[in-house]
Structures are given as C-alpha cells and as structure tokens.
C-alpha cells in the first residue's frame, strides 16, 4: 500500500509540474487571456495518475509494488516504467516549454534592445528559475538509472532537495505582491506588539 501511495503522489507531483508548465506557456502565449484552466489542470493532475496506477495494478496483480525490503516499484519485471515512462514524457514536454518560453522572452522588443550580456543573463536567470519549477532537475534522476554512479546520485539529491527552496525563493518571495503582503503583515504585527 505504501508503494502504491508513493507512486500515486509522485505522479501527481509531476502532473502538477506539467500543469505549471502549461500555465506558464499560456501566460507567455496568450498574454491578455484571463480564463482559468487551473481546475482542469488539477483534475488531470489527480486523475491521470489514477489511470496509470489502476492499469499497472491490474496488469501486474500488485507484483512489483515493493517487498519486505523496500516500498517502491521493482525494476525487475519493468514495473518501474509505470513511473519512469510518464516522468520522462512530462520532463520532455516541460523542457520544450522551457525552451519556448526563454526563446519567446528573448524575442521581445525589450530584450532585443538589451546588450548581449544582459540577454544572456536574463536567459540564464529564467532557466534557473523555471528549471526548478518545472521539475527538469529530475533529468539527473533518470540518468542515475543509466549510470549508477554515487556522484551522480549525490548531484540528484542536491538538485532535487533544493527544488522546494527554488520555488519558495523565486515563485513566492520573488513576487512583489507576496513581499508587499509580508511587509503589511510585519507592520501589523509590530504595531500590535508595540501597542501592548
């Protein structure tokens, strides 16, 4: 049951990262479109893994979903591909979205008027921010299946562990609205504490 739950949760996380990529792409392509697709993305993000896991469970009769020593998908019999396959597809789509967004950003009039160094810096910054957000750090995780190097596994753990920190810094604290809300909260807190 733990292996099934982990399989489901990880696939949901990847589907949400794909949804985030679609939202970023929608924002770049359709700048003035105010319609929301968030509900559709969430339904797909929670529904698609259910279909994958149900099919896997039926096809394998739960063989390959862990044993006495581990609670994850077995590489014997190919059950692990019920996770790796969708993850690779999602990563490829997100890398395509990432490249498209950066190329679109670099083609804007404001960026064309900048120096080559400024454009390169902006592109690298966008790559850094979006790669953590879109889950492309898991490319290193897939590479650990090909090359079982301990160093590669350390790199995978390091970049994947920092994904939450990237999201916090760039998607939360990097947003002016969030910083303004935090400043207002701090002012209210200090004025309330000062009054007492």
PDB file of N, CA and C in Angstrom, residues 48-152:
ATOM      1  N   UNK A  48      -5.068  11.519 -13.996  1.00  0.00           N
ATOM      2  CA  UNK A  48      -4.150  10.769 -14.849  1.00  0.00           C
ATOM      3  C   UNK A  48      -3.340   9.725 -14.057  1.00  0.00           C
ATOM      4  N   UNK A  49      -2.765  10.078 -12.891  1.00  0.00           N
ATOM      5  CA  UNK A  49      -2.052   9.056 -12.113  1.00  0.00           C
ATOM      6  C   UNK A  49      -2.961   7.902 -11.672  1.00  0.00           C
ATOM      7  N   UNK A  50      -4.223   8.199 -11.421  1.00  0.00           N
ATOM      8  CA  UNK A  50      -5.162   7.136 -11.039  1.00  0.00           C
ATOM      9  C   UNK A  50      -5.294   6.121 -12.171  1.00  0.00           C
ATOM     10  N   UNK A  51      -5.362   6.608 -13.400  1.00  0.00           N
ATOM     11  CA  UNK A  51      -5.470   5.718 -14.557  1.00  0.00           C
ATOM     12  C   UNK A  51      -4.197   4.884 -14.704  1.00  0.00           C
ATOM     13  N   UNK A  52      -3.032   5.520 -14.598  1.00  0.00           N
ATOM     14  CA  UNK A  52      -1.747   4.813 -14.733  1.00  0.00           C
ATOM     15  C   UNK A  52      -1.614   3.733 -13.664  1.00  0.00           C
ATOM     16  N   UNK A  53      -1.909   4.094 -12.428  1.00  0.00           N
ATOM     17  CA  UNK A  53      -1.729   3.149 -11.323  1.00  0.00           C
ATOM     18  C   UNK A  53      -2.752   2.022 -11.401  1.00  0.00           C
ATOM     19  N   UNK A  54      -3.983   2.327 -11.754  1.00  0.00           N
ATOM     20  CA  UNK A  54      -5.004   1.280 -11.894  1.00  0.00           C
ATOM     21  C   UNK A  54      -4.600   0.279 -12.971  1.00  0.00           C
ATOM     22  N   UNK A  55      -4.131   0.782 -14.097  1.00  0.00           N
ATOM     23  CA  UNK A  55      -3.705  -0.105 -15.182  1.00  0.00           C
ATOM     24  C   UNK A  55      -2.508  -0.948 -14.750  1.00  0.00           C
ATOM     25  N   UNK A  56      -1.572  -0.329 -14.040  1.00  0.00           N
ATOM     26  CA  UNK A  56      -0.390  -1.058 -13.571  1.00  0.00           C
ATOM     27  C   UNK A  56      -0.772  -2.131 -12.562  1.00  0.00           C
ATOM     28  N   UNK A  57      -1.658  -1.787 -11.643  1.00  0.00           N
ATOM     29  CA  UNK A  57      -2.077  -2.758 -10.629  1.00  0.00           C
ATOM     30  C   UNK A  57      -2.812  -3.930 -11.269  1.00  0.00           C
ATOM     31  N   UNK A  58      -3.665  -3.652 -12.247  1.00  0.00           N
ATOM     32  CA  UNK A  58      -4.397  -4.726 -12.921  1.00  0.00           C
ATOM     33  C   UNK A  58      -3.455  -5.607 -13.746  1.00  0.00           C
ATOM     34  N   UNK A  59      -2.501  -4.979 -14.430  1.00  0.00           N
ATOM     35  CA  UNK A  59      -1.594  -5.734 -15.295  1.00  0.00           C
ATOM     36  C   UNK A  59      -0.615  -6.591 -14.508  1.00  0.00           C
ATOM     37  N   UNK A  60      -0.246  -6.161 -13.302  1.00  0.00           N
ATOM     38  CA  UNK A  60       0.786  -6.880 -12.538  1.00  0.00           C
ATOM     39  C   UNK A  60       0.243  -7.669 -11.359  1.00  0.00           C
ATOM     40  N   UNK A  61      -1.056  -7.540 -11.086  1.00  0.00           N
ATOM     41  CA  UNK A  61      -1.626  -8.166  -9.882  1.00  0.00           C
ATOM     42  C   UNK A  61      -0.848  -7.780  -8.629  1.00  0.00           C
ATOM     43  N   UNK A  62      -0.412  -6.537  -8.573  1.00  0.00           N
ATOM     44  CA  UNK A  62       0.339  -5.936  -7.463  1.00  0.00           C
ATOM     45  C   UNK A  62       1.745  -6.514  -7.294  1.00  0.00           C
ATOM     46  N   UNK A  63       2.198  -7.369  -8.216  1.00  0.00           N
ATOM     47  CA  UNK A  63       3.582  -7.843  -8.156  1.00  0.00           C
ATOM     48  C   UNK A  63       4.477  -6.730  -8.666  1.00  0.00           C
ATOM     49  N   UNK A  64       5.496  -6.412  -7.925  1.00  0.00           N
ATOM     50  CA  UNK A  64       6.405  -5.340  -8.301  1.00  0.00           C
ATOM     51  C   UNK A  64       6.193  -4.081  -7.487  1.00  0.00           C
ATOM     52  N   UNK A  65       5.164  -4.060  -6.660  1.00  0.00           N
ATOM     53  CA  UNK A  65       4.939  -2.921  -5.769  1.00  0.00           C
ATOM     54  C   UNK A  65       5.566  -3.218  -4.414  1.00  0.00           C
ATOM     55  N   UNK A  66       6.881  -3.232  -4.385  1.00  0.00           N
ATOM     56  CA  UNK A  66       7.613  -3.402  -3.135  1.00  0.00           C
ATOM     57  C   UNK A  66       7.648  -4.840  -2.653  1.00  0.00           C
ATOM     58  N   UNK A  67       8.433  -5.046  -1.616  1.00  0.00           N
ATOM     59  CA  UNK A  67       8.512  -6.344  -0.943  1.00  0.00           C
ATOM     60  C   UNK A  67       8.910  -6.105   0.509  1.00  0.00           C
ATOM     61  N   UNK A  68       9.508  -7.084   1.151  1.00  0.00           N
ATOM     62  CA  UNK A  68       9.861  -6.950   2.570  1.00  0.00           C
ATOM     63  C   UNK A  68      10.980  -5.939   2.797  1.00  0.00           C
ATOM     64  N   UNK A  69      11.771  -5.637   1.773  1.00  0.00           N
ATOM     65  CA  UNK A  69      12.935  -4.776   1.961  1.00  0.00           C
ATOM     66  C   UNK A  69      12.742  -3.347   1.466  1.00  0.00           C
ATOM     67  N   UNK A  70      11.791  -3.087   0.574  1.00  0.00           N
ATOM     68  CA  UNK A  70      11.599  -1.730   0.086  1.00  0.00           C
ATOM     69  C   UNK A  70      10.139  -1.491  -0.284  1.00  0.00           C
ATOM     70  N   UNK A  71       9.737  -0.229  -0.236  1.00  0.00           N
ATOM     71  CA  UNK A  71       8.365   0.178  -0.566  1.00  0.00           C
ATOM     72  C   UNK A  71       8.380   1.061  -1.804  1.00  0.00           C
ATOM     73  N   UNK A  72       8.774   0.500  -2.911  1.00  0.00           N
ATOM     74  CA  UNK A  72       8.796   1.243  -4.168  1.00  0.00           C
ATOM     75  C   UNK A  72       8.613   0.257  -5.293  1.00  0.00           C
ATOM     76  N   UNK A  73       8.581   0.743  -6.498  1.00  0.00           N
ATOM     77  CA  UNK A  73       8.357  -0.100  -7.661  1.00  0.00           C
ATOM     78  C   UNK A  73       9.611  -0.908  -7.985  1.00  0.00           C
ATOM     79  N   UNK A  74       9.400  -2.132  -8.338  1.00  0.00           N
ATOM     80  CA  UNK A  74      10.510  -3.014  -8.650  1.00  0.00           C
ATOM     81  C   UNK A  74      11.013  -2.757 -10.067  1.00  0.00           C
ATOM     82  N   UNK A  75      12.327  -2.820 -10.224  1.00  0.00           N
ATOM     83  CA  UNK A  75      12.882  -2.698 -11.577  1.00  0.00           C
ATOM     84  C   UNK A  75      12.808  -4.037 -12.302  1.00  0.00           C
ATOM     85  N   UNK A  76      12.669  -5.114 -11.546  1.00  0.00           N
ATOM     86  CA  UNK A  76      12.507  -6.433 -12.149  1.00  0.00           C
ATOM     87  C   UNK A  76      11.083  -6.555 -12.678  1.00  0.00           C
ATOM     88  N   UNK A  77      10.962  -6.944 -13.900  1.00  0.00           N
ATOM     89  CA  UNK A  77       9.637  -7.067 -14.497  1.00  0.00           C
ATOM     90  C   UNK A  77       9.151  -5.782 -15.142  1.00  0.00           C
ATOM     91  N   UNK A  78       9.908  -4.698 -15.009  1.00  0.00           N
ATOM     92  CA  UNK A  78       9.578  -3.453 -15.690  1.00  0.00           C
ATOM     93  C   UNK A  78       8.495  -2.608 -15.053  1.00  0.00           C
ATOM     94  N   UNK A  79       8.085  -2.905 -13.829  1.00  0.00           N
ATOM     95  CA  UNK A  79       7.030  -2.116 -13.171  1.00  0.00           C
ATOM     96  C   UNK A  79       7.486  -0.678 -12.942  1.00  0.00           C
ATOM     97  N   UNK A  80       8.773  -0.479 -12.773  1.00  0.00           N
ATOM     98  CA  UNK A  80       9.301   0.867 -12.545  1.00  0.00           C
ATOM     99  C   UNK A  80       8.976   1.799 -13.711  1.00  0.00           C
ATOM    100  N   UNK A  81       8.766   1.239 -14.915  1.00  0.00           N
ATOM    101  CA  UNK A  81       8.454   2.065 -16.082  1.00  0.00           C
ATOM    102  C   UNK A  81       7.055   2.672 -15.999  1.00  0.00           C
ATOM    103  N   UNK A  82       6.226   2.185 -15.108  1.00  0.00           N
ATOM    104  CA  UNK A  82       4.923   2.823 -14.878  1.00  0.00           C
ATOM    105  C   UNK A  82       5.111   4.173 -14.200  1.00  0.00           C
ATOM    106  N   UNK A  83       6.279   4.400 -13.637  1.00  0.00           N
ATOM    107  CA  UNK A  83       6.639   5.704 -13.080  1.00  0.00           C
ATOM    108  C   UNK A  83       7.569   6.461 -14.027  1.00  0.00           C
ATOM    109  N   UNK A  84       8.624   5.792 -14.482  1.00  0.00           N
ATOM    110  CA  UNK A  84       9.639   6.461 -15.290  1.00  0.00           C
ATOM    111  C   UNK A  84       9.074   6.919 -16.633  1.00  0.00           C
ATOM    112  N   UNK A  85       8.226   6.119 -17.256  1.00  0.00           N
ATOM    113  CA  UNK A  85       7.656   6.488 -18.555  1.00  0.00           C
ATOM    114  C   UNK A  85       6.911   7.814 -18.520  1.00  0.00           C
ATOM    115  N   UNK A  86       5.890   7.952 -17.646  1.00  0.00           N
ATOM    116  CA  UNK A  86       5.204   9.244 -17.565  1.00  0.00           C
ATOM    117  C   UNK A  86       6.122  10.395 -17.149  1.00  0.00           C
ATOM    118  N   UNK A  87       7.081  10.122 -16.276  1.00  0.00           N
ATOM    119  CA  UNK A  87       8.002  11.176 -15.835  1.00  0.00           C
ATOM    120  C   UNK A  87       8.845  11.668 -17.003  1.00  0.00           C
ATOM    121  N   UNK A  88       9.342  10.763 -17.828  1.00  0.00           N
ATOM    122  CA  UNK A  88      10.144  11.168 -18.983  1.00  0.00           C
ATOM    123  C   UNK A  88       9.304  11.995 -19.946  1.00  0.00           C
ATOM    124  N   UNK A  89       8.073  11.565 -20.203  1.00  0.00           N
ATOM    125  CA  UNK A  89       7.193  12.325 -21.102  1.00  0.00           C
ATOM    126  C   UNK A  89       6.949  13.732 -20.544  1.00  0.00           C
ATOM    127  N   UNK A  90       6.670  13.828 -19.255  1.00  0.00           N
ATOM    128  CA  UNK A  90       6.422  15.126 -18.633  1.00  0.00           C
ATOM    129  C   UNK A  90       7.670  15.999 -18.687  1.00  0.00           C
ATOM    130  N   UNK A  91       8.841  15.410 -18.422  1.00  0.00           N
ATOM    131  CA  UNK A  91      10.075  16.201 -18.469  1.00  0.00           C
ATOM    132  C   UNK A  91      10.362  16.696 -19.876  1.00  0.00           C
ATOM    133  N   UNK A  92      10.128  15.868 -20.885  1.00  0.00           N
ATOM    134  CA  UNK A  92      10.369  16.297 -22.260  1.00  0.00           C
ATOM    135  C   UNK A  92       9.438  17.460 -22.615  1.00  0.00           C
ATOM    136  N   UNK A  93       8.171  17.338 -22.245  1.00  0.00           N
ATOM    137  CA  UNK A  93       7.215  18.425 -22.512  1.00  0.00           C
ATOM    138  C   UNK A  93       7.641  19.696 -21.785  1.00  0.00           C
ATOM    139  N   UNK A  94       8.041  19.568 -20.520  1.00  0.00           N
ATOM    140  CA  UNK A  94       8.450  20.750 -19.756  1.00  0.00           C
ATOM    141  C   UNK A  94       9.739  21.372 -20.297  1.00  0.00           C
ATOM    142  N   UNK A  95      10.665  20.563 -20.801  1.00  0.00           N
ATOM    143  CA  UNK A  95      11.878  21.119 -21.406  1.00  0.00           C
ATOM    144  C   UNK A  95      11.519  21.880 -22.678  1.00  0.00           C
ATOM    145  N   UNK A  96      10.597  21.346 -23.470  1.00  0.00           N
ATOM    146  CA  UNK A  96      10.141  22.046 -24.676  1.00  0.00           C
ATOM    147  C   UNK A  96       9.480  23.372 -24.287  1.00  0.00           C
ATOM    148  N   UNK A  97       8.638  23.342 -23.260  1.00  0.00           N
ATOM    149  CA  UNK A  97       8.001  24.577 -22.780  1.00  0.00           C
ATOM    150  C   UNK A  97       9.057  25.557 -22.297  1.00  0.00           C
ATOM    151  N   UNK A  98      10.035  25.076 -21.562  1.00  0.00           N
ATOM    152  CA  UNK A  98      11.103  25.931 -21.032  1.00  0.00           C
ATOM    153  C   UNK A  98      11.869  26.614 -22.171  1.00  0.00           C
ATOM    154  N   UNK A  99      12.252  25.861 -23.174  1.00  0.00           N
ATOM    155  CA  UNK A  99      12.976  26.427 -24.310  1.00  0.00           C
ATOM    156  C   UNK A  99      12.095  27.438 -25.035  1.00  0.00           C
ATOM    157  N   UNK A 100      10.838  27.102 -25.250  1.00  0.00           N
ATOM    158  CA  UNK A 100       9.929  28.012 -25.956  1.00  0.00           C
ATOM    159  C   UNK A 100       9.745  29.320 -25.186  1.00  0.00           C
ATOM    160  N   UNK A 101       9.568  29.220 -23.868  1.00  0.00           N
ATOM    161  CA  UNK A 101       9.371  30.426 -23.054  1.00  0.00           C
ATOM    162  C   UNK A 101      10.614  31.310 -23.089  1.00  0.00           C
ATOM    163  N   UNK A 102      11.791  30.719 -22.970  1.00  0.00           N
ATOM    164  CA  UNK A 102      13.020  31.510 -22.989  1.00  0.00           C
ATOM    165  C   UNK A 102      13.229  32.136 -24.366  1.00  0.00           C
ATOM    166  N   UNK A 103      12.968  31.380 -25.426  1.00  0.00           N
ATOM    167  CA  UNK A 103      13.113  31.938 -26.782  1.00  0.00           C
ATOM    168  C   UNK A 103      12.113  33.070 -27.005  1.00  0.00           C
ATOM    169  N   UNK A 104      10.899  32.906 -26.523  1.00  0.00           N
ATOM    170  CA  UNK A 104       9.892  33.962 -26.647  1.00  0.00           C
ATOM    171  C   UNK A 104      10.315  35.193 -25.866  1.00  0.00           C
ATOM    172  N   UNK A 105      10.840  34.974 -24.677  1.00  0.00           N
ATOM    173  CA  UNK A 105      11.297  36.081 -23.848  1.00  0.00           C
ATOM    174  C   UNK A 105      12.424  36.852 -24.538  1.00  0.00           C
ATOM    175  N   UNK A 106      13.335  36.122 -25.158  1.00  0.00           N
ATOM    176  CA  UNK A 106      14.475  36.774 -25.808  1.00  0.00           C
ATOM    177  C   UNK A 106      14.074  37.511 -27.087  1.00  0.00           C
ATOM    178  N   UNK A 107      12.928  37.151 -27.681  1.00  0.00           N
ATOM    179  CA  UNK A 107      12.476  37.813 -28.911  1.00  0.00           C
ATOM    180  C   UNK A 107      11.642  39.054 -28.653  1.00  0.00           C
ATOM    181  N   UNK A 108      11.347  39.356 -27.398  1.00  0.00           N
ATOM    182  CA  UNK A 108      10.547  40.551 -27.119  1.00  0.00           C
ATOM    183  C   UNK A 108      11.349  41.795 -27.454  1.00  0.00           C
ATOM    184  N   UNK A 109      10.635  42.864 -27.725  1.00  0.00           N
ATOM    185  CA  UNK A 109      11.290  44.127 -28.092  1.00  0.00           C
ATOM    186  C   UNK A 109      12.206  44.619 -26.959  1.00  0.00           C
ATOM    187  N   UNK A 110      11.738  44.500 -25.729  1.00  0.00           N
ATOM    188  CA  UNK A 110      12.537  44.969 -24.593  1.00  0.00           C
ATOM    189  C   UNK A 110      13.859  44.216 -24.499  1.00  0.00           C
ATOM    190  N   UNK A 111      13.839  42.923 -24.792  1.00  0.00           N
ATOM    191  CA  UNK A 111      15.074  42.145 -24.717  1.00  0.00           C
ATOM    192  C   UNK A 111      15.965  42.393 -25.933  1.00  0.00           C
ATOM    193  N   UNK A 112      15.393  42.624 -27.090  1.00  0.00           N
ATOM    194  CA  UNK A 112      16.197  42.872 -28.279  1.00  0.00           C
ATOM    195  C   UNK A 112      16.989  44.167 -28.138  1.00  0.00           C
ATOM    196  N   UNK A 113      16.469  45.110 -27.366  1.00  0.00           N
ATOM    197  CA  UNK A 113      17.153  46.384 -27.170  1.00  0.00           C
ATOM    198  C   UNK A 113      18.272  46.291 -26.133  1.00  0.00           C
ATOM    199  N   UNK A 114      18.371  45.166 -25.428  1.00  0.00           N
ATOM    200  CA  UNK A 114      19.396  44.991 -24.393  1.00  0.00           C
ATOM    201  C   UNK A 114      20.701  44.505 -25.015  1.00  0.00           C
ATOM    202  N   UNK A 115      21.768  44.617 -24.243  1.00  0.00           N
ATOM    203  CA  UNK A 115      23.066  44.119 -24.702  1.00  0.00           C
ATOM    204  C   UNK A 115      23.056  42.593 -24.710  1.00  0.00           C
ATOM    205  N   UNK A 116      24.027  42.031 -25.414  1.00  0.00           N
ATOM    206  CA  UNK A 116      24.133  40.573 -25.485  1.00  0.00           C
ATOM    207  C   UNK A 116      24.315  39.973 -24.089  1.00  0.00           C
ATOM    208  N   UNK A 117      25.124  40.617 -23.265  1.00  0.00           N
ATOM    209  CA  UNK A 117      25.359  40.135 -21.898  1.00  0.00           C
ATOM    210  C   UNK A 117      24.067  40.153 -21.083  1.00  0.00           C
ATOM    211  N   UNK A 118      23.311  41.227 -21.189  1.00  0.00           N
ATOM    212  CA  UNK A 118      22.052  41.348 -20.437  1.00  0.00           C
ATOM    213  C   UNK A 118      21.055  40.280 -20.884  1.00  0.00           C
ATOM    214  N   UNK A 119      20.971  40.007 -22.182  1.00  0.00           N
ATOM    215  CA  UNK A 119      20.070  38.968 -22.680  1.00  0.00           C
ATOM    216  C   UNK A 119      20.505  37.595 -22.188  1.00  0.00           C
ATOM    217  N   UNK A 120      21.807  37.334 -22.213  1.00  0.00           N
ATOM    218  CA  UNK A 120      22.311  36.040 -21.736  1.00  0.00           C
ATOM    219  C   UNK A 120      22.049  35.870 -20.244  1.00  0.00           C
ATOM    220  N   UNK A 121      22.254  36.940 -19.488  1.00  0.00           N
ATOM    221  CA  UNK A 121      21.995  36.889 -18.049  1.00  0.00           C
ATOM    222  C   UNK A 121      20.520  36.637 -17.767  1.00  0.00           C
ATOM    223  N   UNK A 122      19.654  37.317 -18.499  1.00  0.00           N
ATOM    224  CA  UNK A 122      18.212  37.115 -18.318  1.00  0.00           C
ATOM    225  C   UNK A 122      17.797  35.703 -18.693  1.00  0.00           C
ATOM    226  N   UNK A 123      18.368  35.173 -19.762  1.00  0.00           N
ATOM    227  CA  UNK A 123      18.045  33.812 -20.183  1.00  0.00           C
ATOM    228  C   UNK A 123      18.506  32.795 -19.143  1.00  0.00           C
ATOM    229  N   UNK A 124      19.701  32.986 -18.604  1.00  0.00           N
ATOM    230  CA  UNK A 124      20.201  32.071 -17.576  1.00  0.00           C
ATOM    231  C   UNK A 124      19.362  32.149 -16.296  1.00  0.00           C
ATOM    232  N   UNK A 125      18.959  33.347 -15.926  1.00  0.00           N
ATOM    233  CA  UNK A 125      18.116  33.524 -14.749  1.00  0.00           C
ATOM    234  C   UNK A 125      16.772  32.824 -14.951  1.00  0.00           C
ATOM    235  N   UNK A 126      16.167  33.006 -16.115  1.00  0.00           N
ATOM    236  CA  UNK A 126      14.891  32.338 -16.410  1.00  0.00           C
ATOM    237  C   UNK A 126      15.068  30.828 -16.422  1.00  0.00           C
ATOM    238  N   UNK A 127      16.174  30.349 -16.974  1.00  0.00           N
ATOM    239  CA  UNK A 127      16.449  28.915 -16.998  1.00  0.00           C
ATOM    240  C   UNK A 127      16.572  28.368 -15.584  1.00  0.00           C
ATOM    241  N   UNK A 128      17.277  29.084 -14.730  1.00  0.00           N
ATOM    242  CA  UNK A 128      17.446  28.659 -13.344  1.00  0.00           C
ATOM    243  C   UNK A 128      16.112  28.607 -12.617  1.00  0.00           C
ATOM    244  N   UNK A 129      15.325  29.655 -12.758  1.00  0.00           N
ATOM    245  CA  UNK A 129      14.041  29.737 -12.057  1.00  0.00           C
ATOM    246  C   UNK A 129      13.072  28.674 -12.569  1.00  0.00           C
ATOM    247  N   UNK A 130      12.935  28.596 -13.885  1.00  0.00           N
ATOM    248  CA  UNK A 130      11.932  27.697 -14.451  1.00  0.00           C
ATOM    249  C   UNK A 130      12.333  26.236 -14.390  1.00  0.00           C
ATOM    250  N   UNK A 131      13.618  25.919 -14.453  1.00  0.00           N
ATOM    251  CA  UNK A 131      14.014  24.512 -14.425  1.00  0.00           C
ATOM    252  C   UNK A 131      13.670  23.870 -13.085  1.00  0.00           C
ATOM    253  N   UNK A 132      13.855  24.597 -12.001  1.00  0.00           N
ATOM    254  CA  UNK A 132      13.453  24.049 -10.704  1.00  0.00           C
ATOM    255  C   UNK A 132      11.949  23.925 -10.585  1.00  0.00           C
ATOM    256  N   UNK A 133      11.242  24.880 -11.133  1.00  0.00           N
ATOM    257  CA  UNK A 133       9.795  24.892 -11.047  1.00  0.00           C
ATOM    258  C   UNK A 133       9.169  23.798 -11.900  1.00  0.00           C
ATOM    259  N   UNK A 134       9.741  23.518 -13.047  1.00  0.00           N
ATOM    260  CA  UNK A 134       9.156  22.551 -13.968  1.00  0.00           C
ATOM    261  C   UNK A 134       9.672  21.128 -13.769  1.00  0.00           C
ATOM    262  N   UNK A 135      10.495  20.916 -12.771  1.00  0.00           N
ATOM    263  CA  UNK A 135      10.923  19.560 -12.444  1.00  0.00           C
ATOM    264  C   UNK A 135      11.977  18.981 -13.353  1.00  0.00           C
ATOM    265  N   UNK A 136      12.653  19.822 -14.117  1.00  0.00           N
ATOM    266  CA  UNK A 136      13.675  19.298 -15.017  1.00  0.00           C
ATOM    267  C   UNK A 136      14.911  18.821 -14.266  1.00  0.00           C
ATOM    268  N   UNK A 137      14.966  19.084 -12.974  1.00  0.00           N
ATOM    269  CA  UNK A 137      16.065  18.544 -12.168  1.00  0.00           C
ATOM    270  C   UNK A 137      16.004  17.027 -12.108  1.00  0.00           C
ATOM    271  N   UNK A 138      14.842  16.459 -12.398  1.00  0.00           N
ATOM    272  CA  UNK A 138      14.698  15.004 -12.379  1.00  0.00           C
ATOM    273  C   UNK A 138      15.377  14.340 -13.567  1.00  0.00           C
ATOM    274  N   UNK A 139      15.867  15.122 -14.522  1.00  0.00           N
ATOM    275  CA  UNK A 139      16.655  14.544 -15.618  1.00  0.00           C
ATOM    276  C   UNK A 139      17.851  13.815 -15.023  1.00  0.00           C
ATOM    277  N   UNK A 140      18.445  14.410 -13.990  1.00  0.00           N
ATOM    278  CA  UNK A 140      19.578  13.779 -13.316  1.00  0.00           C
ATOM    279  C   UNK A 140      19.132  12.468 -12.675  1.00  0.00           C
ATOM    280  N   UNK A 141      17.899  12.421 -12.147  1.00  0.00           N
ATOM    281  CA  UNK A 141      17.371  11.193 -11.560  1.00  0.00           C
ATOM    282  C   UNK A 141      17.238  10.084 -12.580  1.00  0.00           C
ATOM    283  N   UNK A 142      16.808  10.426 -13.770  1.00  0.00           N
ATOM    284  CA  UNK A 142      16.704   9.420 -14.830  1.00  0.00           C
ATOM    285  C   UNK A 142      18.098   8.954 -15.242  1.00  0.00           C
ATOM    286  N   UNK A 143      19.066   9.880 -15.248  1.00  0.00           N
ATOM    287  CA  UNK A 143      20.436   9.499 -15.597  1.00  0.00           C
ATOM    288  C   UNK A 143      21.030   8.527 -14.575  1.00  0.00           C
ATOM    289  N   UNK A 144      20.576   8.584 -13.326  1.00  0.00           N
ATOM    290  CA  UNK A 144      21.095   7.647 -12.323  1.00  0.00           C
ATOM    291  C   UNK A 144      20.651   6.221 -12.618  1.00  0.00           C
ATOM    292  N   UNK A 145      19.580   6.057 -13.397  1.00  0.00           N
ATOM    293  CA  UNK A 145      19.178   4.708 -13.791  1.00  0.00           C
ATOM    294  C   UNK A 145      20.118   4.146 -14.855  1.00  0.00           C
ATOM    295  N   UNK A 146      20.676   5.028 -15.675  1.00  0.00           N
ATOM    296  CA  UNK A 146      21.589   4.605 -16.738  1.00  0.00           C
ATOM    297  C   UNK A 146      22.986   4.372 -16.172  1.00  0.00           C
ATOM    298  N   UNK A 147      23.458   5.349 -15.385  1.00  0.00           N
ATOM    299  CA  UNK A 147      24.787   5.271 -14.782  1.00  0.00           C
ATOM    300  C   UNK A 147      24.614   5.274 -13.279  1.00  0.00           C
ATOM    301  N   UNK A 148      24.949   4.178 -12.644  1.00  0.00           N
ATOM    302  CA  UNK A 148      24.712   4.017 -11.209  1.00  0.00           C
ATOM    303  C   UNK A 148      25.841   4.632 -10.373  1.00  0.00           C
ATOM    304  N   UNK A 149      26.392   5.756 -10.813  1.00  0.00           N
ATOM    305  CA  UNK A 149      27.486   6.417 -10.126  1.00  0.00           C
ATOM    306  C   UNK A 149      26.998   7.060  -8.830  1.00  0.00           C
ATOM    307  N   UNK A 150      27.784   6.925  -7.777  1.00  0.00           N
ATOM    308  CA  UNK A 150      27.447   7.524  -6.491  1.00  0.00           C
ATOM    309  C   UNK A 150      27.463   9.051  -6.602  1.00  0.00           C
ATOM    310  N   UNK A 151      28.401   9.591  -7.376  1.00  0.00           N
ATOM    311  CA  UNK A 151      28.489  11.041  -7.544  1.00  0.00           C
ATOM    312  C   UNK A 151      27.236  11.592  -8.217  1.00  0.00           C
ATOM    313  N   UNK A 152      26.747  10.883  -9.219  1.00  0.00           N
ATOM    314  CA  UNK A 152      25.529  11.307  -9.907  1.00  0.00           C
ATOM    315  C   UNK A 152      24.333  11.265  -8.962  1.00  0.00           C
TER     316      UNK A 152
END
